[in-house]
CSV table of N, CA and C in Angstrom, one decimal:
chain,number,residue,atom,x,y,z
A,1,MET,N,0.8,-1.2,0.0
A,1,MET,CA,0.0,0.0,0.0
A,1,MET,C,0.9,1.2,-0.1
A,2,GLU,N,0.4,2.2,-0.6
A,2,GLU,CA,1.3,3.3,-1.0
A,2,GLU,C,1.5,4.3,0.3
A,3,VAL,N,2.4,5.0,0.4
A,3,VAL,CA,2.7,5.9,1.6
A,3,VAL,C,3.5,6.9,1.2
A,4,TRP,N,3.5,8.0,2.0
A,4,TRP,CA,4.2,8.9,1.6
A,4,TRP,C,5.2,9.6,2.9
A,5,VAL,N,6.4,9.4,3.1
A,5,VAL,CA,7.0,9.7,4.2
A,5,VAL,C,7.4,11.1,4.4
A,6,GLU,N,6.8,11.7,5.6
A,6,GLU,CA,6.8,13.2,5.6
A,6,GLU,C,8.2,13.6,6.3
A,7,SER,N,8.6,12.7,7.4
A,7,SER,CA,10.1,12.8,7.9
A,7,SER,C,10.2,11.7,8.9
A,8,VAL,N,11.5,11.6,9.1
A,8,VAL,CA,12.1,10.5,9.7
A,8,VAL,C,13.4,11.1,10.6
A,9,ASP,N,12.8,11.1,11.7
A,9,ASP,CA,14.2,11.5,12.8
A,9,ASP,C,14.6,10.7,13.9
A,10,VAL,N,16.3,10.7,14.1
A,10,VAL,CA,16.6,10.1,14.7
A,10,VAL,C,17.4,10.5,16.0
A,11,VAL,N,17.2,9.4,17.2
A,11,VAL,CA,18.1,10.0,18.3
A,11,VAL,C,19.2,8.7,18.4
A,12,ASP,N,20.1,9.2,18.6
A,12,ASP,CA,21.1,8.2,18.6
A,12,ASP,C,21.6,7.8,20.2
A,13,GLN,N,22.5,6.9,20.1
A,13,GLN,CA,22.7,6.3,21.6
A,13,GLN,C,23.2,7.6,22.4
A,14,ARG,N,23.8,8.4,21.9
A,14,ARG,CA,24.7,9.4,22.7
A,14,ARG,C,23.5,10.7,22.9
A,15,GLY,N,22.4,10.4,22.5
A,15,GLY,CA,21.2,11.5,23.0
A,15,GLY,C,20.9,12.6,21.9
A,16,PHE,N,21.9,12.6,20.7
A,16,PHE,CA,21.9,13.6,19.8
A,16,PHE,C,20.6,13.4,19.1
A,17,ALA,N,19.9,14.2,18.9
A,17,ALA,CA,18.7,14.3,17.8
A,17,ALA,C,19.0,15.0,16.2
A,18,TYR,N,18.7,14.1,15.5
A,18,TYR,CA,18.6,14.4,14.1
A,18,TYR,C,17.4,14.4,13.5
A,19,GLU,N,17.0,15.5,13.2
A,19,GLU,CA,15.8,15.9,12.4
A,19,GLU,C,15.5,15.8,11.0
A,20,ARG,N,14.8,15.3,10.5
A,20,ARG,CA,14.2,15.2,8.9
A,20,ARG,C,15.5,14.5,8.1
A,21,VAL,N,16.2,13.4,8.7
A,21,VAL,CA,17.2,12.8,8.0
A,21,VAL,C,16.5,12.3,6.8
A,22,HIS,N,15.4,11.9,6.6
A,22,HIS,CA,14.8,11.3,5.4
A,22,HIS,C,13.6,11.6,5.2
A,23,GLY,N,12.7,11.2,4.0
A,23,GLY,CA,11.5,11.8,3.5
A,23,GLY,C,11.4,11.5,2.3
A,24,GLY,N,10.3,11.6,1.8
A,24,GLY,CA,9.7,11.4,0.4
A,24,GLY,C,9.1,10.1,0.0
A,25,THR,N,9.4,9.8,-0.9
A,25,THR,CA,9.0,8.7,-1.8
A,25,THR,C,9.4,7.4,-0.8
A,26,SER,N,8.4,6.4,-0.3
A,26,SER,CA,8.8,5.3,0.3
A,26,SER,C,9.2,4.5,-1.2
A,27,SER,N,10.3,3.2,-1.1
A,27,SER,CA,10.5,2.5,-1.8
A,27,SER,C,9.6,1.1,-1.5
A,28,ILE,N,8.6,0.6,-2.4
A,28,ILE,CA,7.7,-0.1,-2.2
A,28,ILE,C,8.0,-1.2,-3.5
A,29,GLN,N,7.8,-2.3,-3.0
A,29,GLN,CA,8.1,-3.6,-4.2
A,29,GLN,C,6.7,-3.6,-4.9
A,30,ASN,N,6.9,-2.9,-6.2
A,30,ASN,CA,5.7,-2.9,-7.1
A,30,ASN,C,5.9,-3.9,-8.1
A,31,PRO,N,4.7,-4.8,-8.1
A,31,PRO,CA,4.8,-6.1,-9.3
A,31,PRO,C,4.6,-5.2,-10.7
A,32,PRO,N,4.7,-6.0,-11.8
A,32,PRO,CA,4.5,-5.4,-13.0
A,32,PRO,C,3.0,-5.3,-12.9
A,33,GLY,N,2.7,-4.1,-13.7
A,33,GLY,CA,1.2,-3.8,-13.7
A,33,GLY,C,0.3,-3.4,-12.7
A,34,GLY,N,1.1,-3.6,-11.6
A,34,GLY,CA,0.6,-2.9,-10.3
A,34,GLY,C,-0.6,-4.1,-9.8
A,35,LYS,N,-0.5,-5.4,-10.1
A,35,LYS,CA,-1.4,-6.5,-9.8
A,35,LYS,C,-0.9,-7.4,-8.6
A,36,GLY,N,0.1,-6.7,-7.8
A,36,GLY,CA,0.2,-7.6,-6.6
A,36,GLY,C,-0.7,-7.9,-5.5
A,37,ASN,N,-0.3,-8.7,-4.6
A,37,ASN,CA,-1.8,-8.6,-3.3
A,37,ASN,C,-0.5,-7.9,-2.4
A,38,PRO,N,-1.3,-6.8,-1.8
A,38,PRO,CA,-0.5,-5.9,-0.7
A,38,PRO,C,-1.0,-6.8,0.8
A,39,VAL,N,-1.1,-8.1,0.9
A,39,VAL,CA,-1.2,-8.5,2.2
A,39,VAL,C,-0.2,-8.6,2.8
A,40,GLY,N,0.0,-8.7,3.9
A,40,GLY,CA,1.6,-9.1,4.9
A,40,GLY,C,2.6,-8.2,4.1
A,41,TRP,N,3.9,-8.5,4.9
A,41,TRP,CA,5.1,-8.2,4.9
A,41,TRP,C,5.9,-8.8,3.9
A,42,PRO,N,6.7,-8.7,3.3
A,42,PRO,CA,7.8,-9.6,2.2
A,42,PRO,C,8.5,-10.3,3.2
A,43,THR,N,8.7,-11.5,2.6
A,43,THR,CA,9.7,-12.5,3.6
A,43,THR,C,11.2,-12.1,3.4
A,44,ARG,N,11.5,-11.6,2.5
A,44,ARG,CA,13.1,-10.6,2.4
A,44,ARG,C,12.9,-9.0,2.4
A,45,PRO,N,12.6,-8.4,3.5
A,45,PRO,CA,12.6,-6.8,3.2
A,45,PRO,C,14.0,-6.5,2.6
A,46,GLY,N,13.7,-5.9,1.6
A,46,GLY,CA,15.0,-5.0,1.2
A,46,GLY,C,15.4,-3.9,1.7
A,47,ALA,N,16.5,-3.0,1.5
A,47,ALA,CA,17.0,-1.8,1.9
A,47,ALA,C,15.9,-0.5,2.0
A,48,GLY,N,15.2,-0.9,0.8
A,48,GLY,CA,14.1,0.4,0.4
A,48,GLY,C,14.9,1.4,0.0
A,49,ALA,N,14.2,2.7,0.3
A,49,ALA,CA,15.1,4.4,-0.3
A,49,ALA,C,15.8,4.4,1.0
A,50,THR,N,16.9,4.1,0.5
A,50,THR,CA,17.9,4.1,1.5
A,50,THR,C,18.6,5.9,1.5
A,51,ARG,N,19.2,6.2,2.5
A,51,ARG,CA,19.7,7.5,2.3
A,51,ARG,C,20.9,7.3,3.6
A,52,PRO,N,22.4,7.6,3.2
A,52,PRO,CA,23.5,7.4,3.9
A,52,PRO,C,23.5,8.4,5.1
A,53,MET,N,23.5,8.2,6.4
A,53,MET,CA,23.2,9.3,7.6
A,53,MET,C,24.6,9.3,8.2
A,54,THR,N,25.7,9.9,7.6
A,54,THR,CA,26.9,10.1,8.1
A,54,THR,C,26.9,11.0,9.7
A,55,GLY,N,27.9,10.7,10.5
A,55,GLY,CA,27.9,11.3,11.8
A,55,GLY,C,26.9,10.8,12.7
A,56,ILE,N,26.2,10.1,12.4
A,56,ILE,CA,25.1,9.6,13.5
A,56,ILE,C,25.7,8.5,13.8
A,57,ASP,N,25.6,8.2,15.5
A,57,ASP,CA,26.1,7.3,16.3
A,57,ASP,C,24.6,6.0,16.1
A,58,LEU,N,25.1,5.0,16.6
A,58,LEU,CA,23.7,4.0,16.5
A,58,LEU,C,22.6,4.4,17.0
A,59,PRO,N,21.5,4.3,16.4
A,59,PRO,CA,20.1,4.4,16.8
A,59,PRO,C,19.9,3.9,17.9
A,60,GLN,N,19.1,4.7,18.7
A,60,GLN,CA,18.4,4.5,19.9
A,60,GLN,C,16.9,4.7,19.8
A,61,TYR,N,16.5,5.7,19.0
A,61,TYR,CA,15.3,5.8,18.6
A,61,TYR,C,15.1,6.7,17.2
A,62,ILE,N,13.8,5.9,16.5
A,62,ILE,CA,13.7,6.4,15.1
A,62,ILE,C,12.4,6.7,15.1
A,63,PHE,N,12.2,8.0,15.0
A,63,PHE,CA,10.5,8.6,14.8
A,63,PHE,C,10.2,8.9,13.4
A,64,VAL,N,9.3,8.2,12.8
A,64,VAL,CA,8.4,8.6,11.6
A,64,VAL,C,7.1,9.0,11.4
A,65,ARG,N,7.1,10.1,10.7
A,65,ARG,CA,5.8,10.7,10.3
A,65,ARG,C,5.1,10.2,8.8
A,66,TRP,N,4.5,9.6,8.4
A,66,TRP,CA,3.8,9.2,7.5
A,66,TRP,C,2.5,9.5,7.1
A,67,GLN,N,2.2,9.6,5.6
A,67,GLN,CA,0.7,9.6,5.2
A,67,GLN,C,0.3,8.4,4.6
A,68,SER,N,-0.6,7.6,5.1
A,68,SER,CA,-1.3,6.4,4.5
A,68,SER,C,-2.2,6.7,3.3
A,69,LEU,N,-1.8,6.6,2.2
A,69,LEU,CA,-2.3,7.1,1.1
A,69,LEU,C,-3.8,6.5,0.7
A,70,ALA,N,-3.6,5.2,1.2
A,70,ALA,CA,-5.0,4.4,0.7
A,70,ALA,C,-5.9,4.8,1.7
A,71,GLU,N,-5.8,5.5,3.1
A,71,GLU,CA,-7.0,5.6,3.8
A,71,GLU,C,-7.7,7.0,3.5
A,72,PRO,N,-7.0,8.1,3.6
A,72,PRO,CA,-5.9,8.5,3.7
A,72,PRO,C,-6.1,8.8,5.1
A,73,GLN,N,-4.7,8.9,5.8
A,73,GLN,CA,-4.8,9.3,7.1
A,73,GLN,C,-3.2,9.7,7.1
A,74,THR,N,-2.7,10.2,8.5
A,74,THR,CA,-1.5,10.5,8.8
A,74,THR,C,-1.0,9.9,10.3
A,75,TYR,N,0.3,9.3,10.2
A,75,TYR,CA,0.4,8.6,11.5
A,75,TYR,C,1.7,9.0,11.9
A,76,ASN,N,2.4,9.0,13.3
A,76,ASN,CA,3.6,9.0,13.5
A,76,ASN,C,4.0,7.5,14.5
A,77,VAL,N,4.9,7.4,14.5
A,77,VAL,CA,5.3,6.1,15.2
A,77,VAL,C,7.0,6.2,16.0
A,78,ARG,N,6.8,5.8,17.0
A,78,ARG,CA,8.6,6.0,17.5
A,78,ARG,C,8.8,4.4,17.8
A,79,ILE,N,9.7,4.2,17.1
A,79,ILE,CA,10.6,2.8,17.0
A,79,ILE,C,11.9,2.7,17.8
A,80,ASP,N,11.6,1.8,18.8
A,80,ASP,CA,12.9,1.8,19.8
A,80,ASP,C,13.8,0.9,19.5
A,81,ILE,N,15.1,0.8,19.2
A,81,ILE,CA,16.3,0.3,19.1
A,81,ILE,C,16.8,-0.7,20.3
A,82,PRO,N,16.3,-1.8,20.1
A,82,PRO,CA,17.3,-2.1,21.7
A,82,PRO,C,18.5,-2.5,21.7
A,83,GLU,N,19.1,-2.2,22.5
A,83,GLU,CA,20.8,-2.8,22.7
A,83,GLU,C,21.3,-3.9,21.9
A,84,ARG,N,20.3,-5.1,21.9
A,84,ARG,CA,20.7,-6.2,21.0
A,84,ARG,C,21.1,-5.6,19.9
A,85,VAL,N,19.9,-4.9,19.1
A,85,VAL,CA,20.3,-4.6,17.6
A,85,VAL,C,21.5,-3.8,17.3
A,86,ARG,N,21.9,-2.7,18.4
A,86,ARG,CA,22.9,-1.8,18.2
A,86,ARG,C,24.3,-2.7,18.3
A,87,GLN,N,24.1,-3.9,19.1
A,87,GLN,CA,25.4,-4.9,19.2
A,87,GLN,C,25.3,-5.2,17.9
A,88,GLU,N,24.4,-6.1,17.4
A,88,GLU,CA,24.6,-6.6,16.1
A,88,GLU,C,24.9,-6.0,15.0
A,89,MET,N,24.8,-4.8,14.9
A,89,MET,CA,25.2,-3.7,13.9
A,89,MET,C,26.7,-3.7,14.1
A,90,LEU,N,27.5,-3.8,15.1
A,90,LEU,CA,28.8,-3.7,15.0
A,90,LEU,C,29.5,-5.0,14.8
A,91,GLU,N,29.0,-6.2,14.8
A,91,GLU,CA,29.6,-7.4,14.3
A,91,GLU,C,30.0,-7.7,12.8
A,92,PRO,N,30.8,-8.0,12.7
A,92,PRO,CA,31.0,-8.4,11.3
A,92,PRO,C,30.7,-9.8,10.9
A,93,ARG,N,30.1,-10.1,10.2
A,93,ARG,CA,29.7,-11.3,9.7
A,93,ARG,C,30.2,-11.8,8.3
A,94,GLU,N,30.4,-13.1,8.1
A,94,GLU,CA,31.1,-13.6,7.0
A,94,GLU,C,29.9,-14.3,6.2
A,95,VAL,N,29.7,-13.7,4.8
A,95,VAL,CA,28.7,-14.6,4.2
A,95,VAL,C,29.0,-14.4,2.4
A,96,TYR,N,28.6,-15.7,2.0
A,96,TYR,CA,28.5,-15.5,0.9
A,96,TYR,C,27.4,-14.8,-0.2
A,97,CYS,N,27.8,-14.2,-0.8
A,97,CYS,CA,27.3,-13.1,-2.1
A,97,CYS,C,26.8,-13.7,-3.2
A,98,ALA,N,26.1,-14.4,-3.7
A,98,ALA,CA,25.8,-15.1,-4.7
A,98,ALA,C,25.8,-14.2,-6.0
A,99,TRP,N,25.4,-12.7,-5.8
A,99,TRP,CA,25.5,-11.8,-6.7
A,99,TRP,C,27.0,-11.6,-7.3
A,100,ARG,N,28.3,-11.6,-6.3
A,100,ARG,CA,29.4,-11.4,-6.4
A,100,ARG,C,29.9,-12.6,-6.8
A,101,ASP,N,29.6,-13.7,-6.3
A,101,ASP,CA,30.3,-15.1,-6.4
A,101,ASP,C,31.2,-14.9,-5.3
A,102,ALA,N,31.2,-14.3,-4.4
A,102,ALA,CA,32.4,-14.3,-3.4
A,102,ALA,C,31.8,-14.2,-1.8
A,103,HIS,N,32.9,-14.9,-1.1
A,103,HIS,CA,32.7,-14.6,0.1
A,103,HIS,C,33.3,-13.6,0.8
A,104,VAL,N,32.5,-12.7,1.5
A,104,VAL,CA,32.8,-11.2,1.9
A,104,VAL,C,32.2,-11.1,3.5
A,105,THR,N,32.9,-10.1,4.1
A,105,THR,CA,32.6,-9.7,5.4
A,105,THR,C,31.8,-8.4,5.3
A,106,GLN,N,30.5,-8.5,5.9
A,106,GLN,CA,29.5,-7.6,5.9
A,106,GLN,C,28.9,-7.2,7.2
A,107,TYR,N,28.5,-6.0,7.3
A,107,TYR,CA,27.9,-5.9,8.9
A,107,TYR,C,26.3,-5.3,8.2
A,108,ARG,N,25.5,-5.9,9.4
A,108,ARG,CA,24.1,-5.3,9.3
A,108,ARG,C,23.8,-3.9,9.7
A,109,LYS,N,23.9,-3.0,9.0
A,109,LYS,CA,23.7,-1.5,9.2
A,109,LYS,C,22.6,-0.7,8.5
A,110,ILE,N,21.7,-1.3,8.0
A,110,ILE,CA,20.4,-0.9,7.4
A,110,ILE,C,19.5,-1.3,8.5
A,111,ILE,N,18.7,-0.2,8.3
A,111,ILE,CA,17.4,-0.6,9.3
A,111,ILE,C,16.5,-0.1,8.3
A,112,SER,N,15.5,-1.3,7.9
A,112,SER,CA,14.6,-1.0,6.9
A,112,SER,C,12.9,-1.0,7.9
A,113,ILE,N,12.3,-0.2,7.3
A,113,ILE,CA,10.9,0.4,7.9
A,113,ILE,C,9.8,0.4,6.9
A,114,GLY,N,8.8,-0.9,7.2
A,114,GLY,CA,7.8,-1.4,6.6
A,114,GLY,C,6.5,-0.4,7.2
A,115,LEU,N,5.7,0.7,6.1
A,115,LEU,CA,4.8,1.3,6.9
A,115,LEU,C,3.3,0.9,6.4
A,116,ALA,N,2.4,0.9,7.2
A,116,ALA,CA,1.4,0.1,6.6
A,116,ALA,C,-0.1,1.0,7.4
A,117,PRO,N,-1.1,0.8,6.4
A,117,PRO,CA,-2.4,1.2,6.8
A,117,PRO,C,-2.6,0.9,8.1
A,118,GLY,N,-3.3,1.9,9.0
A,118,GLY,CA,-3.7,1.6,10.6
A,118,GLY,C,-2.6,1.7,11.5
A,119,GLY,N,-1.5,2.5,11.0
A,119,GLY,CA,-0.5,3.1,11.6
A,119,GLY,C,0.5,2.0,12.0
A,120,VAL,N,0.4,0.9,11.3
A,120,VAL,CA,1.3,-0.2,11.5
A,120,VAL,C,2.7,0.1,11.1
A,121,ALA,N,3.8,-0.1,11.4
A,121,ALA,CA,5.2,0.0,11.2
A,121,ALA,C,6.1,-1.3,11.7
A,122,LYS,N,7.1,-1.8,10.8
A,122,LYS,CA,7.7,-3.1,11.0
A,122,LYS,C,9.2,-2.7,10.8
A,123,ALA,N,9.9,-3.1,11.7
A,123,ALA,CA,11.4,-2.7,11.3
A,123,ALA,C,12.5,-3.8,11.3
A,124,TRP,N,13.4,-3.8,10.4
A,124,TRP,CA,14.3,-5.1,10.1
A,124,TRP,C,15.8,-4.5,10.2
A,125,LEU,N,16.9,-5.0,10.5
A,125,LEU,CA,18.1,-5.1,10.6
A,125,LEU,C,18.6,-5.6,9.2
A,126,ASN,N,19.1,-5.1,8.1
A,126,ASN,CA,19.7,-5.7,7.1
A,126,ASN,C,21.0,-5.3,6.8
A,127,GLY,N,21.6,-5.8,5.9
A,127,GLY,CA,23.0,-5.6,5.7
A,127,GLY,C,23.4,-6.7,4.3
A,128,GLY,N,23.5,-5.8,3.2
A,128,GLY,CA,23.9,-6.5,1.9
A,128,GLY,C,23.3,-8.0,1.8
A,129,CYS,N,24.2,-8.9,1.9
A,129,CYS,CA,23.7,-10.3,1.3
A,129,CYS,C,23.7,-10.7,2.6
A,130,LEU,N,23.5,-10.2,3.7
A,130,LEU,CA,22.9,-11.0,4.9
A,130,LEU,C,21.5,-11.2,5.1
A,131,GLU,N,21.0,-12.2,5.7
A,131,GLU,CA,19.5,-12.1,6.0
A,131,GLU,C,19.0,-11.1,7.0
A,132,SER,N,17.9,-10.7,6.7
A,132,SER,CA,17.4,-9.8,7.5
A,132,SER,C,17.0,-10.0,9.1
A,133,ILE,N,17.2,-9.4,10.2
A,133,ILE,CA,16.5,-10.0,11.3
A,133,ILE,C,15.6,-8.8,11.9
A,134,GLU,N,14.1,-9.3,11.9
A,134,GLU,CA,13.2,-8.7,12.4
A,134,GLU,C,13.6,-7.7,13.9
A,135,ILE,N,13.4,-6.5,13.7
A,135,ILE,CA,13.6,-5.7,15.2
A,135,ILE,C,12.3,-5.5,16.1
A,136,GLY,N,11.4,-5.5,15.3
A,136,GLY,CA,9.7,-5.4,16.1
A,136,GLY,C,8.7,-4.9,15.1
A,137,ARG,N,7.5,-5.0,15.8
A,137,ARG,CA,6.1,-4.3,15.3
A,137,ARG,C,6.0,-3.0,16.0
A,138,PHE,N,5.4,-2.3,15.2
A,138,PHE,CA,5.4,-0.8,16.3
A,138,PHE,C,3.8,-0.5,16.0
A,139,GLU,N,3.0,-0.1,16.6
A,139,GLU,CA,1.6,0.5,16.2
A,139,GLU,C,1.9,2.5,16.5
A,140,GLY,N,1.8,2.7,15.6
A,140,GLY,CA,1.7,4.0,15.5
A,140,GLY,C,0.3,4.9,15.8
A,141,ALA,N,0.4,6.2,16.0
A,141,ALA,CA,-0.9,6.8,16.3
A,141,ALA,C,-1.1,8.0,15.0
A,142,VAL,N,-2.6,8.0,15.2
A,142,VAL,CA,-2.9,9.2,14.5
A,142,VAL,C,-2.2,10.5,14.6
A,143,GLU,N,-1.9,11.1,13.6
A,143,GLU,CA,-1.0,12.4,14.1
A,143,GLU,C,-2.6,13.5,13.9
A,144,PRO,N,-2.8,13.9,15.1
A,144,PRO,CA,-3.9,14.8,15.1
A,144,PRO,C,-4.1,16.2,14.4
A,145,LYS,N,-2.6,16.3,14.0
A,145,LYS,CA,-2.9,18.0,12.9
A,145,LYS,C,-3.1,17.5,11.6
A,146,GLY,N,-2.8,16.5,11.4
A,146,GLY,CA,-3.0,15.8,10.0
A,146,GLY,C,-1.9,16.0,9.2
A,147,PRO,N,-2.0,15.8,7.8
A,147,PRO,CA,-0.8,16.0,7.0
A,147,PRO,C,-0.1,17.0,7.2
A,148,TYR,N,1.3,17.1,7.3
A,148,TYR,CA,2.5,18.2,7.1
A,148,TYR,C,2.0,18.9,8.6
A,149,GLY,N,1.9,18.4,9.5
A,149,GLY,CA,1.5,19.0,10.9
A,149,GLY,C,0.6,20.1,10.9
A,150,GLY,N,-0.3,20.0,9.8
A,150,GLY,CA,-1.6,20.7,10.0
A,150,GLY,C,-1.6,22.2,8.8
A,151,LYS,N,-0.2,22.0,8.1
A,151,LYS,CA,-0.2,23.4,7.2
A,151,LYS,C,-0.5,22.9,6.0
A,152,SER,N,-1.2,22.0,5.5
A,152,SER,CA,-1.4,21.8,4.0
A,152,SER,C,-2.9,21.7,4.2
A,153,GLY,N,-3.8,22.6,5.2
A,153,GLY,CA,-5.4,22.5,4.9
A,153,GLY,C,-6.0,21.4,4.6
A,154,GLY,N,-5.3,20.3,5.2
A,154,GLY,CA,-5.8,18.8,5.2
A,154,GLY,C,-5.8,18.0,3.6
A,155,ALA,N,-4.7,18.8,2.8
A,155,ALA,CA,-4.2,18.1,1.7
A,155,ALA,C,-3.3,17.0,2.0
A,156,TYR,N,-3.3,15.9,1.4
A,156,TYR,CA,-2.2,15.0,1.1
A,156,TYR,C,-1.4,15.0,0.2
A,157,TYR,N,-0.4,14.4,0.2
A,157,TYR,CA,0.8,14.3,-0.8
A,157,TYR,C,0.2,14.1,-2.3
A,158,ARG,N,-0.5,13.1,-2.2
A,158,ARG,CA,-1.2,12.9,-3.8
A,158,ARG,C,-2.2,12.0,-3.6
A,159,PRO,N,-2.9,11.7,-4.5
A,159,PRO,CA,-3.9,10.5,-4.4
A,159,PRO,C,-3.4,8.9,-4.6
A,160,PRO,N,-3.7,8.2,-4.3
A,160,PRO,CA,-3.0,6.8,-4.8
A,160,PRO,C,-2.9,6.7,-6.3
A,161,SER,N,-1.7,5.8,-6.5
A,161,SER,CA,-1.8,5.8,-8.2
A,161,SER,C,-2.8,4.8,-8.7
A,162,GLU,N,-3.1,4.9,-9.8
A,162,GLU,CA,-4.2,4.2,-10.6
A,162,GLU,C,-4.3,2.9,-10.2
A,163,HIS,N,-3.4,2.1,-10.4
A,163,HIS,CA,-3.5,0.6,-9.6
A,163,HIS,C,-3.6,0.5,-8.6
A,164,ALA,N,-3.2,1.2,-7.6
A,164,ALA,CA,-3.5,1.0,-6.1
A,164,ALA,C,-5.2,1.5,-6.0
A,165,GLN,N,-5.2,2.8,-6.4
A,165,GLN,CA,-7.1,3.2,-6.5
A,165,GLN,C,-7.8,2.1,-6.9
A,166,HIS,N,-7.3,1.5,-7.9
A,166,HIS,CA,-8.4,0.4,-8.6
A,166,HIS,C,-8.4,-0.8,-7.4
A,167,TYR,N,-7.3,-1.3,-6.9
A,167,TYR,CA,-7.1,-2.4,-5.4
A,167,TYR,C,-8.6,-1.7,-4.7
A,168,LEU,N,-8.3,-0.4,-3.9
A,168,LEU,CA,-8.9,0.0,-3.3
A,168,LEU,C,-10.6,-0.1,-3.6
A,169,ASP,N,-10.6,0.2,-4.6
A,169,ASP,CA,-11.9,0.2,-5.2
A,169,ASP,C,-12.5,-0.9,-5.3
A,170,THR,N,-11.9,-2.2,-5.6
A,170,THR,CA,-12.5,-3.5,-5.6
A,170,THR,C,-12.2,-4.2,-4.3
A,171,HIS,N,-11.2,-3.7,-3.4
A,171,HIS,CA,-10.9,-4.7,-2.1
A,171,HIS,C,-11.1,-4.0,-1.0
A,172,SER,N,-11.2,-4.3,0.3
A,172,SER,CA,-10.8,-3.8,1.4
A,172,SER,C,-9.7,-3.8,1.7
A,173,ILE,N,-9.2,-2.8,2.6
A,173,ILE,CA,-7.8,-3.0,3.0
A,173,ILE,C,-7.5,-3.9,3.9
A,174,PRO,N,-6.2,-4.6,4.0
A,174,PRO,CA,-6.2,-5.8,4.6
A,174,PRO,C,-5.6,-5.5,6.0
A,175,PHE,N,-6.0,-4.8,6.7
A,175,PHE,CA,-5.4,-3.9,8.0
A,175,PHE,C,-4.9,-4.9,8.5
A,176,ASP,N,-5.6,-6.3,9.0
A,176,ASP,CA,-5.0,-7.3,9.9
A,176,ASP,C,-4.2,-8.4,9.4
A,177,SER,N,-3.6,-7.8,8.1
A,177,SER,CA,-2.5,-8.5,7.9
A,177,SER,C,-1.1,-8.2,8.1
A,178,TRP,N,-0.8,-6.9,8.7
A,178,TRP,CA,0.3,-6.5,8.9
A,178,TRP,C,0.4,-6.2,10.7
């Protein structure tokens, strides 16, 4: 289901806050012709629409505000990053990368966040050819000010795409699948 990310804010383990480190289009897995099934999360979540964040220490909290274009509704969520996840980010792992046809050392240094209607977010720790590790599932809250903190007069980023709108017209949103 399509979303628009208004902002991603990070508080690192030193307590430093970094506002609006990311936002905009969310990378979603669109099948050809938009004929996929939006139920549930992918079995192998990708890195998504990444953005390097230099100078930020390991994350302690990540805050995301997004627009669920399917509903439409604006949500915000706080994602707590446990110590075990921060420790995993520091561990080098030997792995075979099929696309490189080589054994390499990699780190799980990418946090992917899935965003769904109903204010549900799920986070994974990823790293190149390494298997993803689930960090957790998080319940967001409706943003009472609406899109853009109330500065857009209630207007959302855009309506759903043609394929997404067709799905919404012919199916209900599968809220319980996330």
